[in-house]
Coordinates of C-alpha atoms and ligand atoms in Angstrom, one line a residue:
Chain A
M1136 CA -9.1 5.3 -12.2
E1137 CA -10.1 8.1 -10.2
S1138 CA -12.3 10.2 -8.1
K1139 CA -16.6 10.6 -9.1
F1140 CA -17.3 6.9 -8.2
K1141 CA -21.1 5.5 -8.3
I1142 CA -21.6 2.5 -6.7
N1143 CA -23.8 0.0 -8.7
A1144 CA -27.0 -1.9 -8.9
A1145 CA -26.5 -4.1 -7.2
G1146 CA -24.3 -2.3 -4.2
T1147 CA -21.2 -5.2 -4.8
W1148 CA -18.8 -3.1 -6.8
H1149 CA -18.9 0.7 -9.0
E1150 CA -19.8 1.9 -12.3
T1151 CA -17.3 1.9 -14.7
A1152 CA -18.8 4.4 -16.4
D1153 CA -17.1 7.9 -16.3
L1154 CA -13.8 7.1 -14.7
A1155 CA -10.5 8.0 -16.2
W1156 CA -8.7 4.6 -17.0
R1157 CA -4.9 4.1 -16.4
M1158 CA -2.3 2.5 -15.2
N1159 CA -2.4 1.1 -11.7
E1160 CA 0.9 3.0 -10.2
Y1161 CA 2.8 0.5 -9.2
D1162 CA 2.8 -1.6 -12.7
E1163 CA 4.3 1.6 -14.1
Y1164 CA 7.6 1.4 -11.6
A1165 CA 7.5 -2.8 -11.9
V1166 CA 7.4 -2.4 -16.2
E1167 CA 9.9 0.8 -16.7
Q1168 CA 12.2 -2.3 -13.7
A1169 CA 11.8 -4.8 -16.0
V1170 CA 12.6 -2.8 -19.3
Q1171 CA 16.0 -1.1 -17.2
L1172 CA 17.3 -5.1 -16.6
K1173 CA 15.5 -6.1 -20.9
E1174 CA 17.8 -2.8 -21.4
Q1175 CA 20.9 -4.1 -19.4
V1176 CA 20.9 -8.3 -20.2
A1177 CA 21.5 -9.2 -23.9
G1178 CA 19.0 -10.8 -25.6
A1179 CA 16.1 -10.5 -22.8
D1180 CA 13.0 -10.7 -23.5
L1181 CA 9.8 -8.7 -22.1
T1182 CA 5.9 -9.5 -22.0
V1183 CA 3.8 -7.8 -20.3
L1184 CA 0.7 -9.9 -19.2
C1185 CA -3.0 -8.4 -17.8
I1186 CA -6.5 -9.3 -17.1
G1187 CA -9.4 -6.8 -17.6
P1188 CA -11.8 -5.9 -20.4
E1189 CA -11.0 -4.4 -23.5
R1190 CA -9.5 -1.2 -22.0
V1191 CA -6.6 -2.7 -20.7
K1192 CA -5.5 -3.0 -24.2
E1193 CA -4.6 0.6 -24.1
T1194 CA -2.7 0.0 -20.7
M1195 CA -0.6 -2.2 -22.6
K1196 CA 0.0 -0.4 -25.0
K1197 CA 1.9 2.4 -23.2
A1198 CA 3.6 -1.0 -21.6
L1199 CA 4.5 -2.0 -24.9
A1200 CA 5.5 1.4 -25.5
M1201 CA 7.8 1.7 -22.5
G1202 CA 10.0 -1.1 -24.1
C1203 CA 8.2 -4.4 -23.2
D1204 CA 8.4 -6.7 -26.2
R1205 CA 5.1 -8.7 -26.3
G1206 CA 1.5 -8.4 -24.8
F1207 CA -0.6 -10.9 -23.5
H1208 CA -3.7 -10.3 -22.8
V1209 CA -6.5 -12.3 -20.3
A1210 CA -9.8 -10.8 -21.9
D1211 CA -12.1 -10.4 -18.5
D1212 CA -15.0 -8.3 -18.5
A1213 CA -16.2 -9.3 -14.8
A1214 CA -12.6 -8.7 -13.9
Q1215 CA -13.7 -7.4 -10.0
T1216 CA -15.0 -10.1 -9.1
K1217 CA -12.3 -12.4 -9.1
D1218 CA -10.6 -12.6 -6.0
P1219 CA -6.8 -12.4 -5.4
L1220 CA -6.6 -16.1 -5.3
Q1221 CA -7.9 -16.6 -8.6
I1222 CA -6.2 -13.7 -10.9
A1223 CA -2.7 -15.1 -9.5
A1224 CA -3.7 -18.8 -10.7
I1225 CA -4.3 -17.0 -14.3
I1226 CA -1.3 -15.6 -14.0
A1227 CA 0.7 -18.4 -13.0
E1228 CA -1.6 -21.1 -14.9
Y1229 CA 0.3 -18.5 -18.2
A1230 CA 3.5 -18.6 -16.7
K1231 CA 4.5 -22.2 -15.6
G1232 CA 6.0 -23.7 -18.0
Q1233 CA 7.6 -21.0 -19.9
N1234 CA 10.4 -20.5 -17.7
F1235 CA 10.8 -16.7 -17.0
T1236 CA 13.9 -15.3 -15.4
M1237 CA 12.2 -12.7 -13.3
I1238 CA 8.7 -11.4 -12.6
F1239 CA 7.2 -8.3 -12.1
T1240 CA 4.9 -6.6 -10.4
G1241 CA 3.7 -3.7 -8.3
M1242 CA 3.4 -4.5 -4.9
Q1243 CA -0.1 -4.0 -4.4
S1244 CA -2.8 -2.5 -7.1
Q1245 CA -4.6 1.1 -6.5
D1246 CA -8.2 0.1 -6.2
R1247 CA -8.2 -2.7 -4.4
G1248 CA -4.7 -3.0 -2.7
S1249 CA -4.7 -6.6 -1.9
A1250 CA -0.6 -6.6 -1.6
Q1251 CA -1.3 -10.6 -2.5
V1252 CA -1.0 -11.5 -6.0
G1253 CA 2.8 -11.3 -7.0
V1254 CA 3.7 -13.2 -3.7
L1255 CA 0.7 -15.8 -4.3
V1256 CA 1.8 -16.3 -7.9
A1257 CA 6.0 -16.7 -6.9
E1258 CA 4.5 -19.3 -4.2
M1259 CA 2.3 -21.1 -6.7
L1260 CA 5.3 -21.1 -9.2
A1261 CA 7.4 -22.1 -6.7
L1262 CA 9.7 -19.8 -6.9
P1263 CA 11.3 -17.2 -4.1
S1264 CA 9.6 -13.7 -3.8
I1265 CA 10.4 -10.5 -2.4
T1266 CA 8.0 -7.5 -1.7
T1267 CA 8.1 -3.8 -1.5
L1268 CA 11.1 -2.7 -3.1
V1269 CA 12.3 0.4 -4.2
G1270 CA 15.7 -0.8 -4.4
F1271 CA 16.6 -3.4 -7.3
S1272 CA 19.9 -4.7 -9.4
Y1273 CA 20.1 -7.5 -11.1
T1274 CA 24.0 -9.2 -11.8
D1275 CA 24.4 -12.3 -12.7
G1276 CA 21.6 -14.6 -11.4
T1277 CA 21.7 -12.6 -8.3
I1278 CA 19.3 -10.2 -6.9
T1279 CA 19.9 -7.4 -4.7
A1280 CA 16.8 -5.5 -3.2
K1281 CA 15.8 -3.2 -0.9
R1282 CA 12.5 -3.5 0.8
E1283 CA 10.6 -0.7 2.3
L1284 CA 9.8 -0.7 6.2
E1285 CA 8.1 0.9 8.4
G1286 CA 9.2 4.6 8.8
G1287 CA 12.4 4.8 5.7
V1288 CA 13.7 1.7 7.1
K1289 CA 14.9 -0.1 4.1
G1290 CA 15.4 -4.2 4.4
L1291 CA 18.8 -5.1 2.2
L1292 CA 17.8 -8.3 0.9
T1293 CA 19.9 -11.2 -2.0
V1294 CA 18.3 -13.8 -3.8
K1295 CA 18.7 -16.1 -6.9
A1296 CA 16.9 -15.6 -10.3
P1297 CA 14.5 -17.0 -11.3
A1298 CA 11.8 -15.0 -8.9
L1299 CA 9.3 -12.6 -8.2
C1300 CA 9.8 -8.7 -6.9
T1301 CA 6.8 -6.4 -6.1
C1302 CA 7.3 -2.7 -6.0
Q1303 CA 6.9 0.0 -4.5
L1304 CA 7.2 3.2 -5.3
G1305 CA 9.7 5.3 -5.8
L1306 CA 11.7 2.2 -7.1
N1307 CA 13.1 3.9 -10.0
T1308 CA 11.5 6.6 -12.6
P1309 CA 9.2 4.6 -15.0
R1310 CA 9.7 7.0 -18.1
Y1311 CA 7.1 8.2 -20.6
P1312 CA 6.4 6.4 -24.2
T1313 CA 8.3 9.0 -26.7
L1314 CA 6.2 9.1 -30.1
P1315 CA 8.4 6.7 -32.3
N1316 CA 8.0 4.0 -29.7
I1317 CA 4.5 4.5 -29.2
M1318 CA 3.8 4.3 -33.0
K1319 CA 6.5 1.1 -32.5
A1320 CA 4.4 -0.5 -29.6
K1321 CA 1.3 -0.7 -32.4
K1322 CA 3.2 -3.2 -34.3
K1323 CA 4.8 -5.5 -31.1
E1324 CA 2.1 -8.8 -30.4
L1325 CA -0.3 -8.4 -28.2
L1326 CA -2.5 -12.1 -27.9
S1327 CA -5.5 -11.8 -25.9
V1328 CA -7.5 -15.3 -25.0
P1329 CA -10.3 -15.6 -23.0
I1330 CA -10.2 -16.3 -19.3
Q1331 CA -12.2 -19.6 -19.2
D1332 CA -8.9 -21.1 -21.3
L1333 CA -7.1 -20.2 -17.9
L1334 CA -9.0 -19.8 -15.0
K1335 CA -9.3 -23.2 -12.8
E1336 CA -9.7 -21.9 -9.1
N1337 CA -12.6 -21.3 -7.4
A1338 CA -13.0 -17.9 -5.5
R1339 CA -12.5 -17.9 -1.6
Q1340 CA -13.8 -14.5 -0.8
E1341 CA -16.6 -12.1 -2.5
T1342 CA -17.6 -9.3 -2.5
A1343 CA -20.8 -8.6 -0.5
R1344 CA -21.3 -4.7 -1.0
M1345 CA -19.4 -1.5 -1.7
F1346 CA -20.1 1.8 0.3
F1347 CA -18.9 4.9 0.6
P1348 CA -17.5 5.4 4.1
E1349 CA -19.9 7.0 6.1
K1350 CA -18.5 10.9 7.1
K1351 CA -17.6 11.4 10.7
G1352 CA -18.1 15.6 9.7
G1353 CA -16.5 17.8 12.0
G1354 CA -14.7 19.3 10.2
L1355 CA -16.0 22.8 8.4
V1356 CA -16.4 22.8 4.1
L1357 CA -15.5 26.7 2.8
E1358 CA -16.4 26.9 -0.1
G1359 CA -16.6 29.2 -3.1
D1360 CA -14.7 33.2 -4.4
V1361 CA -11.1 32.1 -2.8
A1362 CA -9.8 35.7 -1.9
D1363 CA -13.1 35.3 0.5
L1364 CA -12.1 32.3 0.8
A1365 CA -8.5 33.2 2.4
D1366 CA -10.2 36.0 4.8
R1367 CA -12.4 32.8 6.1
L1368 CA -9.9 31.0 6.4
I1369 CA -7.4 33.3 8.6
R1370 CA -10.6 34.4 10.3
I1371 CA -10.9 31.0 12.0
L1372 CA -7.1 30.4 12.7
K1373 CA -7.7 33.5 14.6
E1374 CA -9.9 32.1 16.2
K1375 CA -9.6 28.2 16.6
T1376 CA -5.6 27.6 16.6
T1377 CA -3.0 30.3 18.1
V1378 CA -0.1 30.3 15.0
L1379 CA -0.9 34.2 14.5
A1380 CA -1.4 35.5 17.5
Chain B
M338 CA -13.7 -19.9 17.2
K339 CA -10.2 -19.5 17.2
T340 CA -7.3 -17.3 15.7
I341 CA -3.6 -17.3 16.2
L342 CA -2.2 -13.9 15.8
V343 CA 1.4 -13.4 14.3
A344 CA 3.2 -10.5 16.3
E345 CA 6.4 -9.0 15.2
Y346 CA 9.7 -8.0 16.5
R347 CA 12.3 -6.2 14.4
N348 CA 15.7 -4.7 14.9
G349 CA 15.9 -6.3 18.5
K350 CA 12.7 -5.3 19.3
T351 CA 9.2 -7.0 19.9
L352 CA 6.7 -4.4 17.9
A353 CA 4.1 -2.9 19.7
G354 CA 1.6 -3.5 17.1
H355 CA 0.4 -7.8 18.3
G356 CA -2.1 -4.8 21.4
E357 CA -4.3 -4.7 18.2
L358 CA -4.3 -7.8 17.0
S359 CA -5.2 -8.5 20.6
A360 CA -7.8 -6.3 20.5
F361 CA -9.1 -7.8 16.5
A362 CA -9.5 -11.3 18.6
A363 CA -11.5 -9.6 21.9
L364 CA -13.7 -7.6 19.8
V365 CA -15.0 -10.9 17.0
G366 CA -14.8 -13.4 20.5
A367 CA -12.0 -15.4 19.5
E368 CA -9.9 -17.0 21.9
S369 CA -6.2 -16.9 20.5
A370 CA -2.6 -17.3 20.9
M371 CA 0.2 -16.1 19.7
F372 CA 2.9 -16.3 17.1
L373 CA 6.4 -14.2 17.3
V374 CA 9.8 -15.0 16.0
G375 CA 11.4 -13.0 19.2
N376 CA 13.1 -13.2 22.0
K377 CA 12.5 -14.9 24.8
N378 CA 13.7 -12.1 26.8
D379 CA 11.3 -10.1 25.8
L380 CA 8.1 -11.0 25.1
P381 CA 4.9 -9.0 24.3
A382 CA 2.1 -8.5 26.9
Y383 CA 0.2 -11.2 26.8
E384 CA -2.4 -13.7 28.5
G385 CA -2.3 -16.6 26.7
T386 CA -0.5 -19.0 24.2
I387 CA 3.5 -17.4 22.9
Y388 CA 5.0 -20.2 20.0
L389 CA 8.4 -18.7 20.5
A390 CA 10.4 -19.8 17.4
D391 CA 14.5 -18.1 18.4
V392 CA 14.7 -14.7 16.2
D393 CA 18.6 -15.5 16.7
H394 CA 18.2 -18.6 15.2
F395 CA 16.0 -18.3 12.2
G396 CA 16.3 -14.1 11.7
E397 CA 14.1 -11.5 12.0
F398 CA 13.5 -11.7 8.0
N399 CA 13.2 -15.3 6.4
P400 CA 9.8 -15.5 4.9
D401 CA 10.2 -18.6 3.6
V402 CA 11.3 -20.1 7.7
H403 CA 8.6 -17.9 9.0
K404 CA 6.1 -19.5 7.6
Q405 CA 7.0 -23.0 8.2
L406 CA 7.5 -22.1 11.8
L407 CA 3.3 -21.2 11.6
L408 CA 1.9 -23.3 9.3
E409 CA 3.2 -25.7 12.0
V410 CA 1.3 -23.7 14.5
I411 CA -1.9 -23.7 12.3
A412 CA -1.6 -27.1 12.0
G413 CA -1.5 -28.0 15.5
E414 CA -3.6 -25.2 16.9
Q415 CA -6.6 -25.2 13.7
P416 CA -7.8 -21.4 14.4
D417 CA -10.4 -20.0 12.2
L418 CA -8.7 -17.2 11.7
V419 CA -5.0 -16.2 11.1
V420 CA -3.8 -12.5 12.1
F421 CA -1.4 -10.0 11.0
S422 CA -0.8 -6.7 11.2
H423 CA -0.9 -4.8 8.0
S424 CA 2.7 -4.1 7.7
S425 CA 5.4 -5.1 5.4
Y426 CA 6.0 -8.4 7.8
G427 CA 2.5 -9.1 7.5
W428 CA 1.4 -8.1 3.7
D429 CA 4.6 -10.7 3.0
L430 CA 4.0 -13.3 5.2
A431 CA 0.2 -13.5 4.8
P432 CA 0.2 -14.5 1.5
R433 CA 2.6 -17.1 2.1
I434 CA 0.3 -18.3 4.5
A435 CA -3.0 -18.1 2.9
L436 CA -2.1 -19.5 -0.1
A437 CA -0.7 -22.6 1.9
L438 CA -4.0 -23.3 3.7
Q439 CA -5.3 -22.8 0.6
A440 CA -7.3 -20.0 2.2
A441 CA -8.9 -15.9 1.8
Q442 CA -6.9 -13.3 2.7
V443 CA -8.7 -10.0 3.1
S444 CA -6.1 -7.2 3.5
E445 CA -6.1 -4.0 5.3
V446 CA -9.1 -5.0 7.3
V447 CA -10.5 -1.4 8.7
A448 CA -14.0 -2.9 10.9
V449 CA -16.4 -6.0 11.7
Q450 CA -20.1 -6.2 10.1
G451 CA -21.6 -9.1 10.7
D452 CA -20.5 -11.5 8.9
S453 CA -18.1 -9.5 6.7
L454 CA -14.3 -7.9 7.3
V455 CA -14.7 -4.0 6.0
I456 CA -12.0 -3.2 4.1
P457 CA -10.7 0.3 1.9
F458 CA -11.0 0.3 -1.9
C459 CA -9.0 2.7 -4.0
N460 CA -6.7 4.8 -1.4
G461 CA -10.0 5.1 1.3
K462 CA -12.6 6.9 -1.2
L463 CA -15.2 3.6 -0.7
R464 CA -15.3 1.1 1.3
R465 CA -15.5 -2.8 -0.1
A466 CA -17.4 -5.7 3.1
V467 CA -16.0 -9.1 1.8
R468 CA -17.3 -12.8 3.2
S469 CA -14.6 -15.1 3.5
L470 CA -16.0 -18.7 1.6
S471 CA -12.7 -21.0 2.6
G472 CA -12.7 -22.5 6.2
T473 CA -9.5 -20.6 7.6
T474 CA -9.2 -16.9 6.6
V475 CA -5.9 -15.4 6.8
V476 CA -6.5 -11.4 8.1
T477 CA -4.0 -8.1 8.2
L478 CA -5.7 -5.4 9.6
Q479 CA -4.9 -2.0 8.8
A480 CA -2.7 -0.1 11.4
G481 CA -4.8 2.0 14.7
A482 CA -7.5 0.3 13.0
F483 CA -8.4 -1.4 16.4
T484 CA -7.0 0.7 19.0
A485 CA -4.8 -1.9 21.9
L486 CA -6.3 -2.4 24.9
E487 CA -4.4 -1.9 27.7
T488 CA -2.7 -4.9 29.2
P489 CA -1.2 -4.9 32.4
A490 CA 1.4 -7.0 33.3
A491 CA 1.4 -10.4 31.3
S492 CA 2.6 -13.7 31.7
P493 CA 2.6 -15.6 28.8
T494 CA 2.7 -19.4 28.7
V495 CA 5.8 -19.7 26.4
V496 CA 6.0 -23.5 23.8
E497 CA 9.4 -22.7 21.7
I498 CA 9.1 -23.7 17.9
T499 CA 11.8 -25.0 15.6
T500 CA 12.3 -25.8 12.0
D501 CA 14.7 -27.4 10.2
V502 CA 12.9 -25.6 6.9
S503 CA 15.8 -23.1 5.2
G504 CA 14.8 -20.3 3.0
K505 CA 15.9 -18.7 -0.5
I506 CA 16.3 -14.8 0.8
T507 CA 18.7 -13.8 2.2
F508 CA 18.4 -10.8 4.9
N509 CA 21.7 -8.7 4.4
G510 CA 20.3 -6.0 7.3
Y511 CA 18.9 -2.8 7.3
E512 CA 19.6 0.6 6.2
A513 CA 18.1 2.7 8.7
A514 CA 16.4 5.8 7.3
E515 CA 17.5 8.7 5.7
Q516 CA 18.1 11.4 8.1
G517 CA 19.7 14.7 8.5
G518 CA 17.6 18.2 6.5
V519 CA 14.9 18.9 7.9
D520 CA 13.2 17.6 11.1
L521 CA 9.5 17.5 11.2
S522 CA 8.7 15.8 14.0
K523 CA 9.6 19.5 16.2
S524 CA 7.9 21.8 13.8
Q525 CA 4.9 23.7 14.6
I526 CA 3.5 24.4 11.7
I527 CA 4.2 22.5 8.6
V528 CA 2.0 23.1 5.0
S529 CA 2.5 20.4 2.7
A530 CA 2.5 19.6 -0.6
G531 CA 0.6 17.0 -2.5
R532 CA 0.6 15.5 -6.4
G533 CA -2.4 18.0 -6.4
I534 CA 0.5 20.7 -6.7
G535 CA 0.6 19.2 -10.6
K536 CA 4.2 20.3 -11.7
P537 CA 7.7 21.3 -9.3
E538 CA 7.6 25.1 -10.5
A539 CA 5.0 25.3 -7.6
M540 CA 6.6 23.4 -4.6
A541 CA 7.8 27.5 -4.5
M542 CA 4.1 28.3 -3.7
I543 CA 3.8 25.3 -0.7
A544 CA 7.3 27.0 1.0
D545 CA 6.2 30.6 0.2
L546 CA 3.0 30.0 2.4
A547 CA 5.0 27.9 5.1
G548 CA 7.6 30.1 5.6
A549 CA 4.4 33.2 6.2
L550 CA 2.8 31.3 8.5
G551 CA 6.4 30.7 9.7
G552 CA 5.9 27.4 9.6
D553 CA 8.4 24.5 7.5
F554 CA 7.1 22.6 3.9
G555 CA 6.3 19.4 4.1
A556 CA 5.1 16.9 1.8
S557 CA 3.0 13.5 0.3
R558 CA 5.0 10.9 -0.5
P559 CA 4.0 10.9 -5.0
V560 CA 5.5 14.8 -4.6
V561 CA 9.1 12.6 -3.1
D562 CA 8.9 10.3 -5.5
A563 CA 8.9 12.6 -8.1
G564 CA 12.0 13.9 -7.6
W565 CA 10.3 17.7 -6.1
A566 CA 10.9 17.2 -2.3
E567 CA 13.7 15.8 -0.2
H568 CA 12.8 12.2 1.4
N569 CA 13.0 13.5 4.7
R570 CA 10.0 16.6 4.0
Q571 CA 7.7 12.9 3.0
V572 CA 4.7 12.8 5.8
G573 CA 3.6 9.4 6.3
T574 CA 4.3 6.1 7.8
T575 CA 7.2 5.7 5.5
G576 CA 8.3 9.3 6.7
Q577 CA 8.1 11.7 9.5
T578 CA 5.6 11.7 11.7
V579 CA 4.5 15.5 12.7
A580 CA 2.0 16.3 15.2
P581 CA 2.1 20.2 15.0
K582 CA -0.2 23.4 15.9
L583 CA -1.3 23.5 12.3
Y584 CA -1.1 21.2 9.4
V585 CA -2.0 22.5 6.0
A586 CA -2.4 19.4 3.0
C587 CA -2.4 21.6 -0.3
G588 CA -3.7 18.7 -3.0
I589 CA -3.3 15.9 -0.9
S590 CA -5.6 13.4 -0.9
G591 CA -5.3 11.4 2.5
A592 CA -4.6 8.3 2.2
I593 CA -4.1 6.2 5.4
Q594 CA -0.4 6.1 4.8
H595 CA 0.1 9.8 4.8
L596 CA -2.6 10.3 8.0
A597 CA -0.6 7.8 9.8
G598 CA 2.0 10.1 9.6
M599 CA 0.5 13.6 11.0
K600 CA -3.3 12.6 12.2
K601 CA -1.0 13.9 15.5
A602 CA -1.4 17.4 14.3
E603 CA -4.2 19.7 16.4
F604 CA -5.6 21.5 13.6
V605 CA -5.5 20.2 10.3
V606 CA -6.4 22.9 6.8
A607 CA -7.0 20.2 3.8
V608 CA -6.8 22.5 0.5
N609 CA -8.3 20.9 -2.8
T610 CA -10.5 20.3 -5.4
D611 CA -12.4 17.6 -4.2
K612 CA -14.9 17.7 -1.3
D613 CA -14.7 14.4 -1.0
A614 CA -11.3 13.9 -0.7
P615 CA -10.9 11.7 2.1
I616 CA -8.6 14.0 3.6
G617 CA -12.1 15.7 4.5
E618 CA -12.5 12.9 7.8
L619 CA -9.4 14.1 9.2
A620 CA -9.6 18.2 8.5
D621 CA -10.7 20.7 10.9
V622 CA -11.5 22.9 7.9
L623 CA -11.6 21.7 4.2
V624 CA -11.1 24.8 1.4
V625 CA -12.8 23.5 -2.0
A626 CA -10.8 25.7 -3.9
D627 CA -7.6 24.8 -6.8
L628 CA -4.4 25.8 -5.2
K629 CA -3.1 27.7 -8.2
Q630 CA -5.2 29.9 -6.8
F631 CA -6.1 29.9 -2.9
V632 CA -2.1 29.4 -1.6
P633 CA -0.9 33.0 -3.4
I634 CA -4.2 34.6 -2.4
L635 CA -3.2 33.5 1.1
T636 CA 0.1 33.8 1.5
E637 CA -0.3 37.3 0.0
K638 CA -2.7 37.8 2.9
L639 CA -1.2 36.4 5.0
R640 CA 1.6 38.5 4.7
A641 CA -0.2 41.8 5.3
L642 CA -1.5 41.0 8.3
Ligands
FAD2328 C1 3.5 0.9 1.6 C2 2.7 2.5 1.4 C3 3.5 3.3 2.1 C4 3.3 4.6 2.1 N1 3.8 5.5 3.3 C5 3.1 7.4 2.5 C6 4.2 8.3 3.2 O1 4.9 7.6 3.9 N2 3.1 9.4 3.2 C7 2.6 9.7 1.7 O2 2.6 10.7 1.8 N3 1.9 8.7 1.0 C8 2.3 6.9 1.1 N4 2.0 6.1 0.5 C9 1.3 6.0 -0.7 C10 0.2 6.6 -0.6 O3 -1.0 5.3 -0.5 C11 -1.1 7.5 -1.8 O4 -0.4 7.1 -2.5 C12 -0.1 9.3 -1.3 O5 -0.4 9.4 0.1 C13 -0.6 10.4 -2.1 O6 0.0 11.6 -2.0 P1 -1.1 12.6 -2.7 O7 -2.3 12.7 -1.6 O8 -0.4 13.7 -2.7 O9 -2.2 12.0 -3.7 P2 -2.9 11.8 -5.1 O10 -3.6 10.6 -3.9 O11 -2.4 11.6 -6.7 O12 -4.1 13.4 -4.0 C14 -3.7 14.7 -5.2 C15 -5.1 14.7 -4.3 O13 -5.0 16.9 -5.5 C16 -6.3 17.2 -5.5 N5 -6.1 18.3 -6.7 C17 -5.5 17.9 -7.5 N6 -5.2 19.1 -8.0 C18 -5.4 20.2 -6.9 C19 -5.6 22.1 -7.4 N7 -5.0 22.3 -8.6 N8 -5.9 22.1 -6.2 C20 -6.3 21.9 -5.3 N9 -6.3 20.0 -4.9 C21 -5.7 19.5 -6.1 C22 -7.0 16.2 -6.0 O14 -7.9 15.9 -5.6 C23 -6.5 15.1 -5.0 O15 -7.2 14.7 -3.8 C24 2.3 4.9 1.2 C25 1.7 3.6 -0.2 C26 2.3 3.3 0.7 C27 1.4 1.4 0.0

């Protein structure tokens, strides 16, 4: 999702028209890690799940083209009104009884950034969860992982599958789907169910207001011809700093 | 109102972030108690009760066990708010607590507005005021959003706590941040490249500008993750913290994790095609331009000086 936001009439979210939509960046690392694991473990089967309106199927098709086997879409035109606990409850409701060996999520979404959903899903399913991973390997059911801490320090962890991992930027190098794989993905199963079938929890929180951060001002904004901008910037650097002295 | 503040301990030390938690409690006018899995010889400067679990016994990182220890404190104290730092420790533990309490968790709080908590949306491009609908609310606070109060020598009351729960996750210690290469923390002039540079070849242009200014080049995280720059050039919470005389951010939007690493710069210039990019909040000068056109011209003119 990019740039130019307009607040909606109710003042509680942004308009969704005229925005470019794409897969959550953190989820790209999650999909890639899951696909790599599927390639490593013989006979693995990989499902991608996404909650949202019809348009999220585009993102799911990308995940299928990256190597997921099937898609499970939870159709919800009002996903923005669901809080992290509800989103997690939907996923857990779907996942329970399916005996997934591994669940991968992004460590957070780029828009809401709660960093809660993965951990909540695991807690609901009584699985161990490890978060913010920048390193992952899997051998005979044991996960060896690095989780990122402040300042670039890493925590070294091991845990036994079944488990849930939340993926941080830089965990791997997400692949670009190739044309043949994009074609193949079109034939893969993409099941869609209405959210009512899976949502059994009430919201614990609601958005009262969405707004633009206050401009603190201060800074000078320069616009115009680039050569002219360069001259103006040099003049400012000479006046305000000592770096050109 | 009553709060539990969750302090942190890492690599043999109590972390300073607890001061911001206390500041938040004071701001909302709440009584507080603190929770720490730490060491009784290194207590936070805090006036009040600290529920202390011995880190030698329970480990610095052991989410299942820390969860159980904290839940027992919560059961006794019955707080309205459970307050964490929005840190690698906080965002890992907080949802575990929230679910056990069936409570709302509001992540990365930057301000309080009436009965709402304000949080960022889309890397700070927008803000969201959120109301909790649950009795107890779990919150994580954005680092730096609440200024720590000066705490003169404090004498906390320590209540030692314990549990016999064990965890499923094994913590095998730390790996230090990558060392070597440039040390940007000492650089006086830094020109940084963000995702807006578009392609790896454009790094040369950024390095040239840094050269023309007599400084070093740095990068935002996506540039490092893509392998276009070495990790030791990354500026931000998970990279270097820098304090140059001049910081030029080229094609960097200004996410909080980046700002945290460069906000001590004396003078900040941002080059961005988006006039509303959050970096504009911090920049002394925002040059609204395509960096691919602007940077080479600026470099040429600087070389001609
Ligand atoms: C736990 C955690 C830790 C993190 N640690 C760090 C960290 O240490 N350092 C860090 O940097 N990030 C960190 N991040 C990532 C951070 O949240 C942002 O995703 C990242 O900083 C964005 O980098 P960016 O500004 O380069 O890219 P974007 O946010 O994609 O911004 C690109 C910018 O370039 C502009 N642009 C595009 N084209 C042009 C052009 N031709 N000319 C001029 N401008 C252009 C756009 O308008 C936009 O503002 C961390 C994230 C998490 C969750």
